[in-house]
Amino acid sequence: MGRTLQNTMINLGLQNACDEAVYQLGLDMEELEEIEEDAGLGNGGLGRLAACFLDSMATLGLAAYGYGIRYEYGIFNQKIRDGWQVEEADDWLRHGNPWEKARPEYMLPVHFYGRVEHSPAGAKWVDTQVVLALPYDTPVPGYMNNTVNTMRLWSARAPNDFNLRDFNVGDYIQAVLDRNLAENISRVLYPNDNFFEGKELRLKQEYFVVAATLQDIIRRFKASKFGSTDTVRTVFDSFPDQVAIQLNDTHPAMAIPELMRIFVDIEKLPWDKAWDLTKRTFAYTNHTVLPEALERWPVDLVEKLLPRHLQIIYEINQRHLDHIASLFPNDVDRLRRMSLIEEGGTKRINMAHLCIVGSHAVNGVAKIHSEIVKTQVFEDFAELEPEKFQNKTNGITPRRWLLLCNPGLAELIAEKIGEDYVRDLSQLTKLHEFVDDDLFIREVAKVKQENKVKFALYLEKEYKVKINPSSMFDVHVKRIHEYKRQLMNCLHIITMYNRIRRDPTKLFVPRTVIIGGKAAPGYHMAKMIIKLINAVAQVVNNDPMVGSKLKVIFLENYRVSLAEKVIPATDLSEQISTAGTEASGTGNMKFMLNGALTIGTMDGANVEMAEEAGEENLFIFGMRVEDVTELDRKGYNAQLYYDRLPELKQAVDQIKSGFFSPKEPNLFNDVINMLFHHDRFKVFADYEAYVKCQEKVSELYLNSKAWTKMVIRNIAAAGKFSSDRTIKEYARDIWHVEPSDLKIPPPNEPRDAAQDKTPNGTAA
Ligand SMILES: *Cc1c(COP(=O)(O)O)cnc(C)c1O
């Protein structure tokens, strides 16, 4: 979520009044804003997407809740010590959190472990351990519409009799100490991005949020006119019409067997009825096709923690496979491929398969990704139910990612096209009219320059590093991952460095290369990449032959509040993942909206950015998905590129020989070995095209006017990437709900004065 204060003021239309009031008190609002901790309750793009969706749903007047876990420790704070990443606990609640309200009246029990008893009356899950889920609510205000939605995050609490009833009788002190065991469930966020780690505590977290949330939803349904009946039993027929649950990846996949358990075991609905209601309630968003990221929980672990859910998953699978077998007789291989259960070695549950089977809609997050989902990763499922598969291209909220972070640009745009674009970002196309307006071009360039100076001052103040604000700010910020290819950027830096040294008098377009992002603490290669970037920076930044032509900065602790500072100051946005690996990306959209040009591959939403702006207005290079597939078929041989490209050879040899790590020449052996022998992301194969494309970038940067015109064409084409557009599509195609642009009257202008007044006649 990042910070809340400024976003709240903007969405409530109070920013100027608050700035003024605080100024009158002799304070500076920007300084106050800096005191707030980021809520860092996610890992990267996926969690930030959910945050943008909350803003858009409130702005579009959709009655939606965002559910999650109130981690006591969010994503770690990253420190760089001697060039290495060091993790520090994110104790974000230390000074309290004024934006949340505990709601103990809505606390709910969540069960774990135990066993299942079967009788003619049905299945019963007994002898369980109970953990309480205490909800904390955070308001989510819509933009200028007097609507406030709720983000509800669950915190784990031990019941008061925890451990005292059964085995720990007599040891009161130990029983109190052991309350931690239950409360550890919401202690800390697992820091992996795009990587599955099959730990028991993680499975507990996933079931914890799901079980509490479904009870909360069913409680509200029963309290509504749709759920309340005269008879003893609730009628659930209208449940899917009243409730839509969007699964943000497979992390909440256990919601599917959990809702079945509630319907069948507790509410006593027949299986077929329960299954029909369940499928019509859920929809699933796939966020990645990287095999190491797909959740495949060991059956043994699920059997221990959630024995009844395992039985239900087996029953779902049996019926699912019977159905396939009836359609494709004697196709055993198809049954194996489509099973929810993977046999051979450790028996595992394929959670994506469970989500597809248990949902009425499945979507990818960009056109190219949705195609890969449909034609490659889940081909068999799409063949079975083609109508189920959809695309919903991601977006970002223009409130945080333009108004809040780049007020200069937002105002400049408003001067030209009015303020309505904030709610309807497609109106940015009106800027096309001003592409040749010299004054506007100069003003856009001026705002960028001011943002760059401001960011340079921030770096100087916080980190004592000086950068040249007239150099090109070339920025690569996102989680550190091999598929995102920060290593390719690093090879380009080394190549530029060698060129400067080879011919110091030759014209060189000055660059400040800024790379930032967290490595998962257990991801060795990602941590080595950070160390390498810092080692290269050390050499480049201290070489007198380089001077101010080239600077390399590793940006410590990249997070939402830092993104808000660096993105508006960026000239060049690096979006260079191997084609077919980045599902969408949203960082790419933030940069486009804030007047950076993109150097990127035909991957994720880059493809649609090029489609919207015209390919000639982005720096597109390298292999397409088809080229990657073809290279895989032929067999990728990194050595060939090394032998053929002298500048690549030089850069690699320098890393290998310890040029950047003289005290420890073998430091980067693992990196080099990976690049030559098991580089799944084919860095060498795109190196040449990347370097050539970067030359074109530098050439255009020399012509400030041409550069800024291209920037304007990009901003004018960024309208599609508002998360308001994305959410309208989810609402129309999946949830079947109507957005509303009604502005609810504020409380001091009551719709019905009589109704809203207290007995003594004052406004309520
Ligand atoms: C937007 C954002 C991301 C996602 O960036 P990608 O380039 O799409 O991976 C990650 N982290 C933060 C802090 C962000 O704001």
mmCIF file of C-alpha atoms in Angstrom, residues 497-508 544-546 549:
data_model
loop_
_atom_site.group_PDB
_atom_site.id
_atom_site.type_symbol
_atom_site.label_atom_id
_atom_site.label_comp_id
_atom_site.label_asym_id
_atom_site.label_seq_id
_atom_site.Cartn_x
_atom_site.Cartn_y
_atom_site.Cartn_z
ATOM 1 C CA TYR A 497 32.688 2.085 -19.301
ATOM 2 C CA ASN A 498 35.056 0.274 -21.664
ATOM 3 C CA ARG A 499 34.046 2.508 -24.557
ATOM 4 C CA ILE A 500 34.763 5.665 -22.539
ATOM 5 C CA ARG A 501 38.172 4.299 -21.572
ATOM 6 C CA ARG A 502 38.984 3.136 -25.098
ATOM 7 C CA ASP A 503 38.293 6.551 -26.633
ATOM 8 C CA PRO A 504 38.064 9.226 -23.902
ATOM 9 C CA THR A 505 37.721 12.088 -26.373
ATOM 10 C CA LYS A 506 34.757 10.630 -28.227
ATOM 11 C CA LEU A 507 31.361 12.201 -27.564
ATOM 12 C CA PHE A 508 29.543 10.311 -24.838
ATOM 13 C CA PRO A 544 38.975 9.715 -13.220
ATOM 14 C CA MET A 545 38.827 8.841 -16.937
ATOM 15 C CA VAL A 546 35.060 8.521 -16.595
ATOM 16 C CA LYS A 549 30.036 10.873 -18.017
#
